[in-house]
Short mmCIF file of N, CA, C and O in Angstrom, two decimals:
data_model
loop_
_atom_site.label_atom_id
_atom_site.label_comp_id
_atom_site.label_asym_id
_atom_site.label_seq_id
_atom_site.Cartn_x
_atom_site.Cartn_y
_atom_site.Cartn_z
N MET A 1 -45.43 65.44 -54.27
CA MET A 1 -44.62 64.46 -53.56
C MET A 1 -45.28 63.09 -53.62
O MET A 1 -44.70 62.14 -53.17
N ASP A 2 -46.48 62.96 -54.15
CA ASP A 2 -47.11 61.65 -54.25
C ASP A 2 -46.20 60.63 -54.92
O ASP A 2 -46.18 59.48 -54.54
N MET A 3 -45.46 61.04 -55.92
CA MET A 3 -44.62 60.09 -56.63
C MET A 3 -43.45 59.61 -55.78
O MET A 3 -42.74 58.71 -56.16
N LEU A 4 -43.24 60.20 -54.61
CA LEU A 4 -42.14 59.78 -53.76
C LEU A 4 -42.58 59.00 -52.54
O LEU A 4 -41.86 58.91 -51.58
N ASP A 5 -43.78 58.44 -52.59
CA ASP A 5 -44.22 57.73 -51.38
C ASP A 5 -43.89 56.24 -51.41
O ASP A 5 -43.39 55.71 -50.44
N THR A 6 -44.12 55.53 -52.49
CA THR A 6 -43.85 54.10 -52.49
C THR A 6 -43.11 53.68 -53.74
O THR A 6 -43.29 54.26 -54.81
N GLY A 7 -42.28 52.65 -53.60
CA GLY A 7 -41.66 52.00 -54.75
C GLY A 7 -40.63 52.81 -55.49
O GLY A 7 -40.37 52.54 -56.65
N ILE A 8 -40.03 53.77 -54.85
CA ILE A 8 -39.00 54.56 -55.53
C ILE A 8 -37.82 54.74 -54.60
O ILE A 8 -37.97 54.88 -53.40
N ASP A 9 -36.63 54.69 -55.16
CA ASP A 9 -35.41 54.87 -54.38
C ASP A 9 -34.51 55.83 -55.14
O ASP A 9 -33.88 55.46 -56.12
N VAL A 10 -34.51 57.10 -54.73
CA VAL A 10 -33.70 58.13 -55.38
C VAL A 10 -32.84 58.77 -54.29
O VAL A 10 -33.24 59.74 -53.65
N PRO A 11 -31.64 58.22 -54.06
CA PRO A 11 -30.79 58.73 -52.97
C PRO A 11 -30.42 60.20 -53.11
O PRO A 11 -30.07 60.85 -52.14
N GLU A 12 -30.50 60.77 -54.32
CA GLU A 12 -30.10 62.15 -54.56
C GLU A 12 -31.09 63.17 -54.00
O GLU A 12 -30.80 64.37 -53.98
N ILE A 13 -32.26 62.73 -53.52
CA ILE A 13 -33.25 63.67 -52.99
C ILE A 13 -32.71 64.30 -51.71
O ILE A 13 -32.37 63.61 -50.76
N VAL A 14 -32.65 65.65 -51.70
CA VAL A 14 -32.17 66.35 -50.51
C VAL A 14 -33.20 67.31 -49.92
O VAL A 14 -33.04 67.75 -48.79
N ASN A 15 -34.25 67.64 -50.66
CA ASN A 15 -35.26 68.58 -50.16
C ASN A 15 -36.67 68.11 -50.49
O ASN A 15 -37.34 68.68 -51.35
N PRO A 16 -37.17 67.07 -49.80
CA PRO A 16 -38.56 66.67 -50.03
C PRO A 16 -39.51 67.80 -49.63
O PRO A 16 -39.25 68.53 -48.67
N VAL A 17 -40.60 67.94 -50.38
CA VAL A 17 -41.57 69.00 -50.11
C VAL A 17 -42.95 68.38 -49.88
O VAL A 17 -43.43 67.61 -50.71
N PHE A 18 -43.55 68.71 -48.74
CA PHE A 18 -44.94 68.34 -48.50
C PHE A 18 -45.79 69.47 -49.06
O PHE A 18 -45.99 70.49 -48.40
N ALA A 19 -46.28 69.30 -50.27
CA ALA A 19 -47.01 70.36 -50.95
C ALA A 19 -48.52 70.20 -50.81
O ALA A 19 -49.28 70.92 -51.43
N LYS A 20 -48.94 69.23 -50.00
CA LYS A 20 -50.37 69.04 -49.74
C LYS A 20 -50.51 68.29 -48.42
O LYS A 20 -49.56 67.69 -47.92
N PRO A 21 -51.70 68.30 -47.84
CA PRO A 21 -51.90 67.57 -46.59
C PRO A 21 -51.79 66.06 -46.81
O PRO A 21 -52.24 65.54 -47.83
N ILE A 22 -51.20 65.38 -45.86
CA ILE A 22 -51.06 63.92 -45.89
C ILE A 22 -51.92 63.38 -44.75
O ILE A 22 -51.79 63.81 -43.61
N LYS A 23 -52.77 62.41 -45.04
CA LYS A 23 -53.64 61.84 -44.01
C LYS A 23 -53.19 60.45 -43.57
O LYS A 23 -53.62 59.96 -42.55
N SER A 24 -52.32 59.83 -44.34
CA SER A 24 -51.85 58.48 -44.02
C SER A 24 -50.48 58.56 -43.34
O SER A 24 -49.53 59.10 -43.90
N LYS A 25 -50.40 58.01 -42.13
CA LYS A 25 -49.13 58.03 -41.40
C LYS A 25 -48.08 57.19 -42.12
O LYS A 25 -46.89 57.54 -42.14
N VAL A 26 -48.49 56.10 -42.75
CA VAL A 26 -47.56 55.26 -43.51
C VAL A 26 -46.96 56.07 -44.66
O VAL A 26 -45.75 56.10 -44.87
N LYS A 27 -47.82 56.75 -45.41
CA LYS A 27 -47.36 57.57 -46.54
C LYS A 27 -46.43 58.69 -46.04
O LYS A 27 -45.41 58.99 -46.65
N PHE A 28 -46.79 59.29 -44.93
CA PHE A 28 -45.99 60.36 -44.31
C PHE A 28 -44.56 59.87 -44.07
O PHE A 28 -43.59 60.49 -44.47
N TRP A 29 -44.42 58.70 -43.43
CA TRP A 29 -43.09 58.18 -43.11
C TRP A 29 -42.35 57.68 -44.35
O TRP A 29 -41.13 57.78 -44.44
N GLN A 30 -43.08 57.15 -45.33
CA GLN A 30 -42.43 56.75 -46.58
C GLN A 30 -41.82 57.96 -47.27
O GLN A 30 -40.71 57.89 -47.80
N MET A 31 -42.54 59.06 -47.26
CA MET A 31 -42.05 60.26 -47.93
C MET A 31 -40.84 60.85 -47.19
O MET A 31 -39.88 61.29 -47.81
N ILE A 32 -40.86 60.81 -45.88
CA ILE A 32 -39.70 61.26 -45.10
C ILE A 32 -38.50 60.36 -45.42
O ILE A 32 -37.38 60.83 -45.58
N GLY A 33 -38.76 59.07 -45.53
CA GLY A 33 -37.68 58.11 -45.80
C GLY A 33 -36.92 58.39 -47.08
O GLY A 33 -35.75 58.02 -47.20
N ARG A 34 -37.55 59.04 -48.04
CA ARG A 34 -36.86 59.35 -49.30
C ARG A 34 -35.66 60.26 -49.06
O ARG A 34 -34.67 60.19 -49.77
N GLY A 35 -35.74 61.11 -48.06
CA GLY A 35 -34.61 62.00 -47.77
C GLY A 35 -33.49 61.33 -47.01
O GLY A 35 -32.36 61.80 -47.00
N THR A 36 -33.79 60.21 -46.36
CA THR A 36 -32.80 59.56 -45.49
C THR A 36 -31.80 58.69 -46.24
O THR A 36 -30.85 58.20 -45.65
N ARG A 37 -31.98 58.50 -47.54
CA ARG A 37 -31.09 57.62 -48.31
C ARG A 37 -29.69 58.21 -48.43
O ARG A 37 -29.51 59.37 -48.80
N PHE A 38 -28.68 57.41 -48.15
CA PHE A 38 -27.29 57.81 -48.29
C PHE A 38 -26.97 58.00 -49.77
O PHE A 38 -27.42 57.23 -50.61
N CYS A 39 -26.21 59.03 -50.10
CA CYS A 39 -25.80 59.25 -51.49
C CYS A 39 -24.33 59.65 -51.50
O CYS A 39 -23.96 60.76 -51.11
N GLU A 40 -23.51 58.73 -51.95
CA GLU A 40 -22.06 58.93 -51.99
C GLU A 40 -21.68 59.93 -53.07
O GLU A 40 -22.23 59.92 -54.17
N ASN A 41 -20.76 60.81 -52.75
CA ASN A 41 -20.18 61.79 -53.70
C ASN A 41 -21.23 62.70 -54.34
O ASN A 41 -21.03 63.18 -55.46
N LEU A 42 -22.32 62.97 -53.67
CA LEU A 42 -23.39 63.80 -54.23
C LEU A 42 -22.91 65.21 -54.55
O LEU A 42 -23.30 65.80 -55.55
N TYR A 43 -22.03 65.74 -53.71
CA TYR A 43 -21.56 67.11 -53.89
C TYR A 43 -20.12 67.16 -54.39
O TYR A 43 -19.45 68.17 -54.27
N GLY A 44 -19.64 66.07 -54.96
CA GLY A 44 -18.27 65.98 -55.44
C GLY A 44 -17.55 64.83 -54.76
O GLY A 44 -18.07 64.21 -53.83
N LEU A 45 -16.35 64.54 -55.22
CA LEU A 45 -15.58 63.41 -54.70
C LEU A 45 -15.36 63.53 -53.19
O LEU A 45 -14.83 64.54 -52.71
N GLY A 46 -15.84 62.55 -52.46
CA GLY A 46 -15.68 62.53 -51.01
C GLY A 46 -16.66 63.41 -50.25
O GLY A 46 -16.60 63.51 -49.03
N LYS A 47 -17.57 64.06 -50.97
CA LYS A 47 -18.56 64.94 -50.33
C LYS A 47 -19.94 64.28 -50.43
O LYS A 47 -20.66 64.45 -51.40
N HIS A 48 -20.24 63.49 -49.41
CA HIS A 48 -21.46 62.68 -49.40
C HIS A 48 -22.64 63.47 -48.82
O HIS A 48 -22.46 64.44 -48.10
N LYS A 49 -23.82 62.99 -49.14
CA LYS A 49 -25.03 63.57 -48.54
C LYS A 49 -25.02 63.24 -47.06
O LYS A 49 -24.92 62.09 -46.67
N GLU A 50 -25.09 64.28 -46.23
CA GLU A 50 -25.06 64.08 -44.78
C GLU A 50 -26.35 64.54 -44.11
O GLU A 50 -26.62 64.18 -42.97
N LYS A 51 -27.12 65.37 -44.79
CA LYS A 51 -28.37 65.86 -44.21
C LYS A 51 -29.33 66.23 -45.32
O LYS A 51 -28.96 66.31 -46.49
N PHE A 52 -30.57 66.42 -44.93
CA PHE A 52 -31.59 66.82 -45.88
C PHE A 52 -32.59 67.71 -45.14
O PHE A 52 -32.63 67.73 -43.92
N ARG A 53 -33.36 68.48 -45.89
CA ARG A 53 -34.33 69.39 -45.30
C ARG A 53 -35.70 69.11 -45.90
O ARG A 53 -35.83 68.98 -47.12
N ILE A 54 -36.71 69.01 -45.05
CA ILE A 54 -38.08 68.81 -45.52
C ILE A 54 -38.83 70.14 -45.43
O ILE A 54 -38.79 70.80 -44.39
N PHE A 55 -39.49 70.50 -46.51
CA PHE A 55 -40.32 71.69 -46.52
C PHE A 55 -41.78 71.23 -46.37
O PHE A 55 -42.32 70.58 -47.24
N ASP A 56 -42.36 71.53 -45.21
CA ASP A 56 -43.72 71.09 -44.89
C ASP A 56 -44.65 72.29 -44.94
O ASP A 56 -44.81 73.02 -43.97
N HIS A 57 -45.27 72.51 -46.09
CA HIS A 57 -46.13 73.67 -46.29
C HIS A 57 -47.54 73.48 -45.74
O HIS A 57 -48.34 74.41 -45.75
N TRP A 58 -47.87 72.28 -45.27
CA TRP A 58 -49.24 71.99 -44.85
C TRP A 58 -49.36 71.53 -43.40
O TRP A 58 -50.39 71.03 -43.00
N GLY A 59 -48.29 71.64 -42.63
CA GLY A 59 -48.36 71.27 -41.22
C GLY A 59 -48.57 69.79 -40.97
O GLY A 59 -49.23 69.39 -40.01
N ASN A 60 -48.00 68.95 -41.84
CA ASN A 60 -48.15 67.51 -41.67
C ASN A 60 -47.46 66.99 -40.41
O ASN A 60 -47.95 66.07 -39.77
N PHE A 61 -46.35 67.62 -40.02
CA PHE A 61 -45.68 67.20 -38.79
C PHE A 61 -46.57 67.47 -37.58
O PHE A 61 -46.68 66.63 -36.69
N GLU A 62 -47.23 68.61 -37.58
CA GLU A 62 -48.15 68.92 -36.49
C GLU A 62 -49.35 67.97 -36.50
O GLU A 62 -49.80 67.51 -35.46
N TYR A 63 -49.88 67.69 -37.69
CA TYR A 63 -51.04 66.79 -37.82
C TYR A 63 -50.74 65.43 -37.19
O TYR A 63 -51.58 64.85 -36.51
N PHE A 64 -49.53 64.91 -37.42
CA PHE A 64 -49.15 63.61 -36.88
C PHE A 64 -48.44 63.73 -35.53
O PHE A 64 -47.91 62.76 -35.01
N GLU A 65 -48.42 64.95 -35.00
CA GLU A 65 -47.80 65.23 -33.70
C GLU A 65 -46.37 64.72 -33.65
O GLU A 65 -45.95 64.03 -32.71
N GLU A 66 -45.61 65.07 -34.67
CA GLU A 66 -44.21 64.68 -34.76
C GLU A 66 -43.32 65.91 -34.67
O GLU A 66 -43.65 66.96 -35.21
N ASP A 67 -42.21 65.77 -33.98
CA ASP A 67 -41.22 66.84 -33.90
C ASP A 67 -40.22 66.61 -35.02
O ASP A 67 -39.52 65.60 -35.03
N PRO A 68 -40.14 67.53 -36.00
CA PRO A 68 -39.25 67.30 -37.13
C PRO A 68 -37.78 67.20 -36.74
O PRO A 68 -37.03 66.47 -37.37
N GLY A 69 -37.35 67.87 -35.70
CA GLY A 69 -35.98 67.76 -35.21
C GLY A 69 -34.94 67.46 -36.27
O GLY A 69 -35.17 67.55 -37.45
N GLU A 70 -33.77 67.09 -35.83
CA GLU A 70 -32.67 66.73 -36.72
C GLU A 70 -32.69 65.23 -36.94
O GLU A 70 -32.92 64.46 -36.02
N GLY A 71 -32.41 64.83 -38.16
CA GLY A 71 -32.35 63.41 -38.48
C GLY A 71 -31.01 63.06 -39.10
O GLY A 71 -30.22 63.93 -39.42
N GLU A 72 -30.77 61.78 -39.25
CA GLU A 72 -29.53 61.30 -39.84
C GLU A 72 -29.79 60.68 -41.19
O GLU A 72 -30.82 60.05 -41.40
N VAL A 73 -28.85 60.84 -42.08
CA VAL A 73 -28.90 60.16 -43.37
C VAL A 73 -28.32 58.77 -43.16
O VAL A 73 -27.31 58.60 -42.49
N SER A 74 -28.98 57.75 -43.70
CA SER A 74 -28.50 56.39 -43.50
C SER A 74 -28.31 55.70 -44.84
O SER A 74 -28.93 56.04 -45.82
N GLN A 75 -27.41 54.74 -44.83
CA GLN A 75 -27.19 53.96 -46.04
C GLN A 75 -28.10 52.74 -45.99
O GLN A 75 -28.04 51.95 -45.07
N SER A 76 -28.97 52.63 -46.97
CA SER A 76 -29.87 51.49 -47.02
C SER A 76 -29.79 50.85 -48.39
O SER A 76 -29.45 51.49 -49.37
N LYS A 77 -30.13 49.58 -48.42
CA LYS A 77 -30.11 48.84 -49.68
C LYS A 77 -31.48 48.91 -50.32
O LYS A 77 -32.49 48.83 -49.63
N SER A 78 -31.48 49.02 -51.64
CA SER A 78 -32.75 49.01 -52.36
C SER A 78 -33.33 47.60 -52.32
O SER A 78 -32.62 46.62 -52.07
N LEU A 79 -34.62 47.49 -52.60
CA LEU A 79 -35.28 46.19 -52.64
C LEU A 79 -34.64 45.30 -53.69
O LEU A 79 -34.42 44.10 -53.46
N ALA A 80 -34.29 45.87 -54.85
CA ALA A 80 -33.65 45.09 -55.91
C ALA A 80 -32.31 44.51 -55.44
O ALA A 80 -31.99 43.35 -55.72
N GLN A 81 -31.53 45.31 -54.71
CA GLN A 81 -30.25 44.82 -54.22
C GLN A 81 -30.45 43.71 -53.19
O GLN A 81 -29.75 42.70 -53.21
N LYS A 82 -31.44 43.88 -52.32
CA LYS A 82 -31.72 42.84 -51.31
C LYS A 82 -32.14 41.53 -51.99
O LYS A 82 -31.73 40.45 -51.56
N ARG A 83 -32.98 41.65 -53.03
CA ARG A 83 -33.41 40.45 -53.77
C ARG A 83 -32.21 39.75 -54.42
O ARG A 83 -32.07 38.53 -54.34
N LEU A 84 -31.36 40.52 -55.08
CA LEU A 84 -30.19 39.97 -55.74
C LEU A 84 -29.31 39.24 -54.73
O LEU A 84 -28.89 38.10 -54.96
N GLU A 85 -29.05 39.86 -53.60
CA GLU A 85 -28.21 39.25 -52.58
C GLU A 85 -28.85 37.97 -52.02
O GLU A 85 -28.14 37.00 -51.74
N ALA A 86 -30.17 37.96 -51.89
CA ALA A 86 -30.86 36.75 -51.40
C ALA A 86 -30.71 35.61 -52.40
O ALA A 86 -30.46 34.46 -52.01
N TRP A 87 -30.85 35.91 -53.71
CA TRP A 87 -30.67 34.87 -54.73
C TRP A 87 -29.24 34.33 -54.72
O TRP A 87 -29.02 33.13 -54.88
N ILE A 88 -28.28 35.20 -54.52
CA ILE A 88 -26.88 34.76 -54.46
C ILE A 88 -26.67 33.83 -53.28
O ILE A 88 -26.02 32.78 -53.40
N GLU A 89 -27.20 34.19 -52.13
CA GLU A 89 -27.07 33.33 -50.94
C GLU A 89 -27.75 31.98 -51.16
O GLU A 89 -27.23 30.94 -50.76
N LEU A 90 -28.92 32.00 -51.80
CA LEU A 90 -29.60 30.75 -52.13
C LEU A 90 -28.74 29.89 -53.05
O LEU A 90 -28.66 28.67 -52.89
N GLY A 91 -28.12 30.54 -54.02
CA GLY A 91 -27.23 29.83 -54.95
C GLY A 91 -26.06 29.19 -54.24
O GLY A 91 -25.70 28.04 -54.53
N LYS A 92 -25.47 29.89 -53.31
CA LYS A 92 -24.35 29.33 -52.54
C LYS A 92 -24.81 28.10 -51.76
O LYS A 92 -24.10 27.08 -51.72
N ALA A 93 -25.98 28.18 -51.14
CA ALA A 93 -26.50 27.05 -50.36
C ALA A 93 -26.79 25.85 -51.28
O ALA A 93 -26.47 24.71 -50.95
N ALA A 94 -27.40 26.13 -52.45
CA ALA A 94 -27.71 25.05 -53.40
C ALA A 94 -26.43 24.41 -53.93
O ALA A 94 -26.36 23.20 -54.13
N GLN A 95 -25.42 25.23 -54.13
CA GLN A 95 -24.15 24.72 -54.64
C GLN A 95 -23.49 23.79 -53.62
O GLN A 95 -22.96 22.74 -53.99
N LYS A 96 -23.55 24.15 -52.35
CA LYS A 96 -22.97 23.32 -51.30
C LYS A 96 -23.65 21.96 -51.22
O LYS A 96 -23.04 20.96 -50.89
N LYS A 97 -24.95 21.93 -51.54
CA LYS A 97 -25.72 20.68 -51.45
C LYS A 97 -25.81 19.97 -52.80
O LYS A 97 -26.51 18.98 -52.93
N PHE A 98 -25.12 20.52 -53.81
CA PHE A 98 -25.12 19.93 -55.15
C PHE A 98 -26.54 19.75 -55.70
O PHE A 98 -26.86 18.74 -56.31
N GLU A 99 -27.39 20.74 -55.50
CA GLU A 99 -28.76 20.69 -55.99
C GLU A 99 -28.82 21.35 -57.37
O GLU A 99 -29.04 22.55 -57.50
N GLN A 100 -28.63 20.55 -58.41
CA GLN A 100 -28.55 21.07 -59.78
C GLN A 100 -29.83 21.76 -60.25
O GLN A 100 -29.77 22.79 -60.91
N GLY A 101 -30.99 21.19 -59.94
CA GLY A 101 -32.26 21.80 -60.34
C GLY A 101 -32.42 23.19 -59.75
O GLY A 101 -32.81 24.14 -60.44
N SER A 102 -32.10 23.31 -58.47
CA SER A 102 -32.21 24.61 -57.80
C SER A 102 -31.20 25.59 -58.38
O SER A 102 -31.52 26.77 -58.59
N LEU A 103 -30.00 25.11 -58.66
CA LEU A 103 -28.97 25.98 -59.24
C LEU A 103 -29.41 26.54 -60.59
O LEU A 103 -29.17 27.71 -60.89
N LYS A 104 -30.05 25.72 -61.41
CA LYS A 104 -30.52 26.19 -62.72
C LYS A 104 -31.58 27.28 -62.55
O LYS A 104 -31.57 28.29 -63.25
N THR A 105 -32.49 27.07 -61.63
CA THR A 105 -33.53 28.07 -61.37
C THR A 105 -32.91 29.37 -60.88
O THR A 105 -33.26 30.47 -61.34
N ILE A 106 -31.98 29.27 -59.97
CA ILE A 106 -31.32 30.45 -59.41
C ILE A 106 -30.52 31.17 -60.49
O ILE A 106 -30.54 32.40 -60.59
N ALA A 107 -29.83 30.41 -61.33
CA ALA A 107 -29.05 31.00 -62.42
C ALA A 107 -29.95 31.80 -63.35
O ALA A 107 -29.62 32.90 -63.79
N ARG A 108 -31.15 31.25 -63.65
CA ARG A 108 -32.11 31.98 -64.50
C ARG A 108 -32.52 33.30 -63.85
O ARG A 108 -32.60 34.34 -64.49
N GLN A 109 -32.79 33.24 -62.57
CA GLN A 109 -33.18 34.46 -61.86
C GLN A 109 -32.05 35.50 -61.87
O GLN A 109 -32.30 36.68 -62.09
N LEU A 110 -30.84 35.04 -61.63
CA LEU A 110 -29.72 35.96 -61.60
C LEU A 110 -29.48 36.58 -62.98
O LEU A 110 -29.15 37.77 -63.08
N ARG A 111 -29.64 35.81 -64.03
CA ARG A 111 -29.49 36.36 -65.39
C ARG A 111 -30.54 37.43 -65.67
O ARG A 111 -30.27 38.39 -66.37
N SER A 112 -31.72 37.28 -65.09
CA SER A 112 -32.78 38.28 -65.33
C SER A 112 -32.42 39.63 -64.74
O SER A 112 -32.93 40.65 -65.17
N PHE A 113 -31.54 39.67 -63.74
CA PHE A 113 -31.12 40.94 -63.15
C PHE A 113 -30.24 41.74 -64.10
O PHE A 113 -30.16 42.95 -64.02
N SER A 114 -29.54 41.06 -64.99
CA SER A 114 -28.60 41.75 -65.88
C SER A 114 -29.28 42.32 -67.11
O SER A 114 -28.65 42.95 -67.94
N ARG A 115 -30.56 42.08 -67.28
CA ARG A 115 -31.28 42.59 -68.46
C ARG A 115 -31.84 43.96 -68.24
O ARG A 115 -32.08 44.47 -67.28
#
């Protein structure tokens, strides 16, 4: 599960596995977060991901004194999507103020997203 702790967004994950002890609380919560990503039509048209199950073979929940209880799947935006939306908003603001230099810079950034 190390590969699922930082910098990855795979909404299709439904069964994260703690296959070794985790000592970092940040890493622990990042790994749990991988299961919380909303995934539309995962099980067919109109059948979205609504829940996920964590298999904790090393007692990490007990180590961090957390009650695994029931959780909710949430829809979150990836970092790339948030960046793209921020550049678009910046572009709108620059356009309103007729800032041509800023618009050119923003246009270059936006084009880099399509590559």
